[in-house]
Amino acid sequence: MIFDERPKDNRRDLFDREKELEKIENNIIAKKPLLLLVGVRRIGKTSVLQTALNEINETSLIIDCRKLKENYGRRDLYSLFSQSLTSRLDKLKDILRKINGVSIFGNYVELKWSGKDYISIADLLDHLNERRIIIAIDEAQKLRGPLSKEVKDAIAHAYDYDKNITFILTGSEVGLLYDFLGVNDVESPLYGRYYNEIELERFDKEKSIEMLKKGFEELSFSIKDDIINSIVNEFDGIPGWLVFAGLQYFNKRDFNEIKETAISIALNEIEKLTGKSPASRRYKTVMKCIAKGNESWSKVKECLELEEKSTISSSILSNILGNLEKMSLIKDYKFLDPIYKEASIRIKP
Ligand SMILES: Nc1ncnc2c1ncn2[C@@H]1O[C@H](COP(=O)(O)OP(=O)(O)O)[C@@H](O)[C@H]1O
Ligand SMILES: [Mg+2]
């Protein structure tokens, strides 16, 4: 079913993306060490990842970092690994049984994250390497933070020594993902490592229309062309929004209400992304200024100074703009997601 809001995990429910699936599967077959799967929120990274992993005949783990907080600790990190290993216990029991610091209780995998018999991430990876395995880290930029170095050291170690492991890292905040990996940063343990990258693009108008029509057809719902066109015009070709709008229209039949709901979802996400510090106020004001059509450095600066009734340091503004780009919210003074743009216009001063 295309109009299902959960990430997809098989080709029947996934619209298009054949080329991307093939590329991912080829990387896996070729035993490449590291693959990045990037693209804006709702573009379908998790769906494509899960579908590819379900299709290949190899053991895989998905470490889901979506819920990791900015200041996550070792316990949080190990709990993600623990959940992931638990979900693949049937395939990994024999390996996990032999590892110090790992215990299996019923169908749950416990990991000791501190103390004398703790298991390091690098050790764990070395053990998993006993057999061919794909380790996917979803929204890997969230691993930035206090434990960044430890995780990167472990990945770099596995990159060099654990030839049975293929890592697939996804990221919605693409610049932050590059920062985390630091492949261009001489200080980073992953410096200079080669990786492949697949970027998921939005669907063009034709594909978006086709996807919506197919979704409504599956629900045996006859939909007027003008509604399809309104959805495509407002939500662009971002599949997550298309699914959201299609499903909402099926349930409520009120296009304006759908748009309002989408905008309030986006506003909520913007709050979470920009955080609660006093500096976050400025991030939101800059977003609002750009959303209102200030599409150059000097216009954004003027708008921000008028909003804040204060002169603003150029280096601070350029820092904010750089970070908004790294978060994949804005590129060249334009929003990457039309709903985020609408939401930003409504940010309260
Ligand atoms: N190609 C696709 N076909 C059908 N539904 C899709 C497709 N891509 C994404 N979706 C839907 O869009 C939403 C967001 O997809 P998801 O895979 O979670 O995106 P991401 O991980 O990039 O944020 C989900 O509801 C998912 O079911
Ligand atoms: Mg995802």
Coordinates of C-alpha atoms and ligand atoms in Angstrom, one line a residue:
M1 CA 0.0 0.0 0.0
I2 CA 1.6 3.3 -1.1
F3 CA -0.5 5.4 1.3
D4 CA 0.9 4.0 4.5
E5 CA 2.8 6.4 6.7
R6 CA 5.3 3.9 8.0
P7 CA 8.6 3.5 6.2
K8 CA 8.2 0.9 3.5
D9 CA 10.1 -2.4 3.5
N10 CA 9.3 -4.0 0.2
R11 CA 9.1 -3.2 -3.5
R12 CA 5.3 -3.7 -3.7
D13 CA 4.7 -0.7 -1.4
L14 CA 7.6 1.4 -2.6
F15 CA 6.9 3.5 -5.6
D16 CA 9.8 3.8 -8.2
R17 CA 13.4 3.9 -6.8
E18 CA 14.4 0.9 -8.8
K19 CA 17.7 2.5 -9.8
E20 CA 18.6 3.4 -6.3
L21 CA 17.8 -0.1 -5.0
E22 CA 20.0 -1.6 -7.7
K23 CA 22.9 0.7 -6.7
I24 CA 22.6 -0.2 -3.0
E25 CA 22.4 -3.9 -3.8
N26 CA 25.4 -3.7 -6.1
N27 CA 27.4 -1.9 -3.4
I28 CA 26.5 -4.8 -1.0
I29 CA 27.3 -7.5 -3.5
A30 CA 30.7 -5.8 -4.2
K31 CA 31.3 -5.8 -0.4
K32 CA 32.0 -2.1 -0.4
P33 CA 33.0 -0.9 3.1
L34 CA 30.9 2.3 3.3
L35 CA 27.9 3.7 1.5
L36 CA 26.0 6.9 2.3
L37 CA 22.3 7.3 1.5
V38 CA 21.4 11.0 1.7
G39 CA 18.4 13.2 1.0
V40 CA 16.0 15.6 2.7
R41 CA 13.5 14.4 5.4
R42 CA 10.6 12.3 4.0
I43 CA 12.4 11.6 0.7
G44 CA 12.3 7.9 1.5
K45 CA 15.8 6.9 2.8
T46 CA 14.6 4.6 5.5
S47 CA 12.1 3.0 3.1
V48 CA 14.7 2.4 0.4
L49 CA 17.2 1.1 2.9
Q50 CA 14.7 -1.3 4.5
T51 CA 13.6 -2.5 1.1
A52 CA 17.1 -3.1 -0.1
L53 CA 18.1 -5.0 3.1
N54 CA 15.0 -7.2 2.9
E55 CA 15.9 -8.1 -0.7
I56 CA 19.5 -9.1 -0.3
N57 CA 20.3 -12.5 1.1
E58 CA 22.6 -11.3 3.9
T59 CA 22.4 -10.7 7.6
S60 CA 21.8 -7.0 8.4
L61 CA 21.4 -4.7 11.4
I62 CA 19.7 -1.3 11.4
I63 CA 20.8 1.0 14.2
D64 CA 18.1 3.6 14.4
C65 CA 19.5 6.9 15.6
R66 CA 16.4 9.0 15.1
K67 CA 15.6 9.2 18.7
L68 CA 19.1 10.0 19.9
K69 CA 19.3 13.2 21.9
E70 CA 22.0 15.8 21.3
N71 CA 23.8 14.9 24.5
Y72 CA 23.3 11.2 24.4
G73 CA 25.4 9.0 26.6
R74 CA 26.9 5.5 26.4
R75 CA 23.8 3.9 27.9
D76 CA 21.7 5.4 25.1
L77 CA 24.1 4.4 22.4
Y78 CA 24.4 0.8 23.7
S79 CA 20.6 0.6 24.1
L80 CA 20.3 1.2 20.3
F81 CA 22.8 -1.6 19.5
S82 CA 21.0 -3.8 22.0
Q83 CA 17.6 -3.3 20.4
S84 CA 19.1 -3.8 16.9
L85 CA 20.9 -7.0 17.9
T86 CA 17.8 -8.3 19.7
S87 CA 15.8 -7.9 16.5
R88 CA 18.3 -10.1 14.6
L89 CA 18.9 -12.6 17.4
D90 CA 17.9 -15.6 15.3
K91 CA 20.7 -14.9 12.9
L92 CA 23.4 -13.9 15.4
K93 CA 22.8 -16.0 18.5
D94 CA 25.8 -18.2 17.9
I95 CA 28.2 -15.3 17.5
L96 CA 26.8 -13.2 20.3
R97 CA 26.9 -16.1 22.8
K98 CA 30.7 -16.2 22.7
I99 CA 31.3 -12.5 23.4
N100 CA 32.3 -11.2 26.8
G101 CA 30.0 -8.3 27.9
V102 CA 27.1 -9.7 25.8
S103 CA 24.4 -11.8 27.4
I104 CA 21.3 -13.3 26.0
F105 CA 18.2 -13.5 28.2
G106 CA 15.2 -15.1 26.5
N107 CA 15.1 -13.2 23.3
Y108 CA 16.8 -10.0 24.5
V109 CA 20.5 -9.1 24.1
E110 CA 22.1 -7.2 27.0
L111 CA 25.3 -5.3 26.4
K112 CA 27.6 -4.2 29.2
W113 CA 28.5 -0.6 28.5
S114 CA 30.9 0.1 31.3
G115 CA 32.9 -1.7 34.0
K116 CA 35.7 -4.3 33.8
D117 CA 33.9 -6.7 31.4
Y118 CA 32.3 -4.1 29.2
I119 CA 32.3 -4.6 25.4
S120 CA 33.6 -1.8 23.2
I121 CA 31.8 -1.0 20.0
A122 CA 35.0 -1.8 18.1
D123 CA 35.2 -5.3 19.7
L124 CA 31.6 -5.9 19.0
L125 CA 32.1 -5.1 15.3
D126 CA 35.2 -7.4 15.2
H127 CA 33.0 -10.2 16.5
L128 CA 30.2 -9.5 14.1
N129 CA 32.7 -9.6 11.3
E130 CA 32.9 -13.4 11.7
R131 CA 30.2 -13.6 9.1
R132 CA 29.1 -11.3 6.3
I133 CA 26.9 -8.5 7.7
I134 CA 25.5 -5.2 6.6
I135 CA 25.3 -2.6 9.4
A136 CA 23.0 0.3 8.6
I137 CA 23.0 3.4 10.7
D138 CA 19.9 5.4 10.1
E139 CA 20.2 9.2 10.6
A140 CA 23.9 8.8 11.5
Q141 CA 24.5 12.5 11.9
K142 CA 22.8 12.1 15.2
L143 CA 25.8 10.3 16.5
R144 CA 27.6 13.6 16.6
G145 CA 28.3 14.7 20.2
P146 CA 30.3 13.5 23.1
L147 CA 30.7 9.9 21.9
S148 CA 31.4 10.8 18.3
K149 CA 35.0 10.0 18.5
E150 CA 34.5 6.5 19.9
V151 CA 31.9 5.6 17.3
K152 CA 34.1 6.9 14.5
D153 CA 37.1 5.1 15.8
A154 CA 35.1 1.9 15.8
I155 CA 33.8 2.5 12.3
A156 CA 37.3 3.4 11.0
H157 CA 38.8 0.3 12.6
A158 CA 36.1 -1.9 11.0
Y159 CA 36.6 -0.1 7.7
D160 CA 40.3 -1.1 7.7
Y161 CA 40.1 -4.6 9.3
D162 CA 36.6 -6.1 9.2
K163 CA 36.2 -6.9 5.5
N164 CA 32.9 -8.7 6.1
I165 CA 31.2 -5.6 7.2
T166 CA 29.5 -3.1 4.9
F167 CA 28.3 0.1 6.5
I168 CA 25.3 2.0 5.1
L169 CA 24.8 5.4 6.7
T170 CA 21.7 7.5 6.0
G171 CA 21.3 11.2 6.8
S172 CA 18.7 13.9 6.4
E173 CA 21.0 16.6 7.6
V174 CA 23.6 16.0 4.9
G175 CA 26.2 18.6 5.9
L176 CA 26.1 17.4 9.5
L177 CA 26.6 13.9 8.3
Y178 CA 29.8 14.9 6.4
D179 CA 30.9 16.8 9.5
F180 CA 30.4 13.7 11.7
L181 CA 32.3 11.5 9.3
G182 CA 35.1 14.0 8.7
V183 CA 36.4 12.3 5.6
N184 CA 38.0 15.6 4.7
D185 CA 39.2 16.4 8.2
V186 CA 42.8 15.3 9.0
E187 CA 41.9 15.0 12.7
S188 CA 39.1 12.5 12.0
P189 CA 39.8 8.7 12.2
L190 CA 37.8 8.4 9.0
Y191 CA 40.0 10.9 7.1
G192 CA 40.6 10.0 3.5
R193 CA 38.5 6.9 3.5
Y194 CA 36.7 6.3 0.2
Y195 CA 33.0 5.9 0.2
N196 CA 30.1 5.7 -2.3
E197 CA 27.1 8.0 -2.1
I198 CA 23.5 7.8 -3.3
E199 CA 21.4 10.8 -3.1
L200 CA 17.6 10.4 -3.2
E201 CA 16.0 13.1 -5.3
R202 CA 12.4 14.3 -5.2
F203 CA 10.1 13.0 -7.9
D204 CA 9.3 15.2 -10.8
K205 CA 5.8 16.3 -11.5
E206 CA 4.9 13.4 -13.7
K207 CA 6.2 10.8 -11.3
S208 CA 4.5 12.6 -8.4
I209 CA 1.1 12.5 -10.2
E210 CA 1.6 8.8 -11.1
M211 CA 2.4 8.0 -7.5
L212 CA -0.7 9.8 -6.1
K213 CA -2.9 8.2 -8.7
K214 CA -1.6 4.7 -7.9
G215 CA -2.1 5.4 -4.2
F216 CA -5.7 6.4 -4.6
E217 CA -6.3 3.5 -7.0
E218 CA -5.1 1.1 -4.3
L219 CA -7.8 2.6 -2.1
S220 CA -10.4 2.3 -4.9
F221 CA -11.0 6.0 -4.5
S222 CA -11.7 8.1 -7.6
I223 CA -9.8 11.4 -7.3
K224 CA -10.3 14.5 -9.4
D225 CA -7.3 15.7 -11.4
D226 CA -7.4 19.2 -9.8
I227 CA -6.9 17.7 -6.3
I228 CA -4.0 15.7 -7.6
N229 CA -2.5 18.9 -9.1
S230 CA -3.0 20.9 -5.9
I231 CA -1.3 18.3 -3.9
V232 CA 1.7 18.1 -6.3
N233 CA 1.9 21.9 -6.5
E234 CA 1.9 22.4 -2.7
F235 CA 4.0 19.4 -1.6
D236 CA 6.4 19.2 -4.4
G237 CA 7.8 15.7 -5.2
I238 CA 8.7 14.8 -1.7
P239 CA 7.2 11.3 -1.3
G240 CA 6.6 11.5 2.4
W241 CA 4.4 14.6 2.0
L242 CA 2.6 13.0 -1.0
V243 CA 1.7 10.0 1.1
F244 CA 0.7 12.2 4.0
A245 CA -1.5 14.4 1.8
G246 CA -3.0 11.5 -0.2
L247 CA -4.0 9.6 3.0
Q248 CA -5.3 12.7 4.7
Y249 CA -7.4 13.6 1.6
F250 CA -8.8 10.1 1.6
N251 CA -9.9 10.5 5.2
K252 CA -10.9 14.1 5.4
R253 CA -11.6 15.4 1.9
D254 CA -10.5 18.9 2.9
F255 CA -7.4 20.1 1.1
N256 CA -6.9 23.3 3.2
E257 CA -7.1 21.4 6.4
I258 CA -4.4 19.0 5.1
K259 CA -2.1 21.8 4.3
E260 CA -2.6 23.4 7.7
T261 CA -1.9 20.1 9.5
A262 CA 1.3 19.6 7.4
I263 CA 2.5 23.1 8.3
S264 CA 1.9 22.6 12.0
I265 CA 3.9 19.3 11.8
A266 CA 6.7 21.2 10.1
L267 CA 6.6 24.0 12.7
N268 CA 7.0 21.4 15.4
E269 CA 10.0 19.8 13.6
I270 CA 11.6 23.2 13.1
E271 CA 11.3 23.8 16.9
K272 CA 13.0 20.5 17.6
L273 CA 15.7 21.0 15.0
T274 CA 16.7 24.5 16.1
G275 CA 16.6 23.7 19.8
K276 CA 15.7 25.9 22.7
S277 CA 18.8 28.1 23.3
P278 CA 18.7 31.9 22.9
A279 CA 20.7 31.4 19.7
S280 CA 17.9 29.2 18.3
R281 CA 15.7 32.3 18.3
R282 CA 18.0 33.8 15.6
Y283 CA 18.0 30.6 13.6
K284 CA 14.3 30.8 13.4
T285 CA 14.3 34.5 12.5
V286 CA 16.7 33.9 9.7
M287 CA 14.5 31.1 8.4
K288 CA 11.5 33.5 8.6
C289 CA 13.4 36.2 6.7
I290 CA 14.3 33.8 3.9
A291 CA 10.8 32.3 3.8
K292 CA 9.5 35.8 3.3
G293 CA 11.6 36.1 0.1
N294 CA 14.8 37.7 1.2
E295 CA 17.0 35.6 -1.0
S296 CA 20.4 37.3 -0.7
W297 CA 23.0 37.9 2.0
S298 CA 22.3 41.7 2.3
K299 CA 18.5 41.2 2.3
V300 CA 18.6 38.5 5.0
K301 CA 21.0 40.7 7.1
E302 CA 18.7 43.7 6.8
C303 CA 15.6 41.7 7.6
L304 CA 17.3 40.1 10.7
E305 CA 18.5 43.5 11.9
L306 CA 15.0 45.0 11.5
E307 CA 13.4 42.0 13.3
E308 CA 15.9 42.1 16.2
K309 CA 16.3 45.9 16.2
S310 CA 20.0 45.4 16.5
T311 CA 23.1 45.3 14.3
I312 CA 24.2 41.8 13.7
S313 CA 27.7 40.5 13.3
S314 CA 28.4 39.2 9.8
S315 CA 30.3 36.2 11.1
I316 CA 27.4 35.2 13.2
L317 CA 25.0 35.5 10.3
S318 CA 27.3 33.5 8.0
N319 CA 27.6 30.9 10.7
I320 CA 23.8 30.6 11.0
L321 CA 23.3 30.3 7.2
G322 CA 26.1 27.7 7.0
N323 CA 24.4 25.6 9.7
L324 CA 21.0 25.9 8.1
E325 CA 22.6 24.5 4.9
K326 CA 24.3 21.7 6.8
M327 CA 20.9 20.8 8.3
S328 CA 19.6 20.6 4.7
L329 CA 16.9 23.1 5.4
I330 CA 18.2 25.8 3.1
K331 CA 20.4 26.0 0.0
D332 CA 21.3 29.2 -1.8
Y333 CA 18.7 31.2 0.2
K334 CA 15.9 28.8 -0.8
F335 CA 14.1 26.2 1.2
L336 CA 14.5 22.6 0.2
D337 CA 11.0 21.7 1.5
P338 CA 8.1 23.9 0.5
I339 CA 6.1 23.1 3.7
Y340 CA 9.1 24.1 5.8
K341 CA 9.0 27.4 4.0
E342 CA 5.3 27.9 4.7
A343 CA 5.9 27.0 8.3
S344 CA 8.8 29.4 8.6
I345 CA 6.7 32.3 7.5
R346 CA 4.5 31.7 10.5
I347 CA 7.3 31.6 13.1
K348 CA 6.3 34.0 15.8
P349 CA 8.7 36.8 16.7
Ligands
LIG1 N1 9.1 5.7 -3.0 C1 8.1 5.7 -2.1 N2 7.0 5.0 -2.3 C2 6.0 5.0 -1.4 N3 6.1 5.6 -0.2 C3 7.2 6.3 0.1 C4 8.3 6.3 -0.8 N4 9.3 7.1 -0.3 C5 8.8 7.4 0.9 N5 7.6 7.0 1.2 C6 6.8 7.3 2.4 O1 7.1 8.6 2.8 C7 7.3 8.6 4.2 C8 8.7 9.0 4.5 O2 9.6 8.0 4.1 P1 10.9 7.6 4.9 O3 11.4 6.4 4.3 O4 10.6 7.6 6.3 O5 11.8 8.9 4.5 P2 13.1 9.4 5.2 O6 13.8 8.2 5.9 O7 14.0 9.9 4.1 O8 12.8 10.5 6.1 C9 6.8 7.3 4.7 O9 5.5 7.4 5.0 C10 7.1 6.4 3.5 O10 6.1 5.3 3.6
MG2 MG 14.2 7.9 7.9

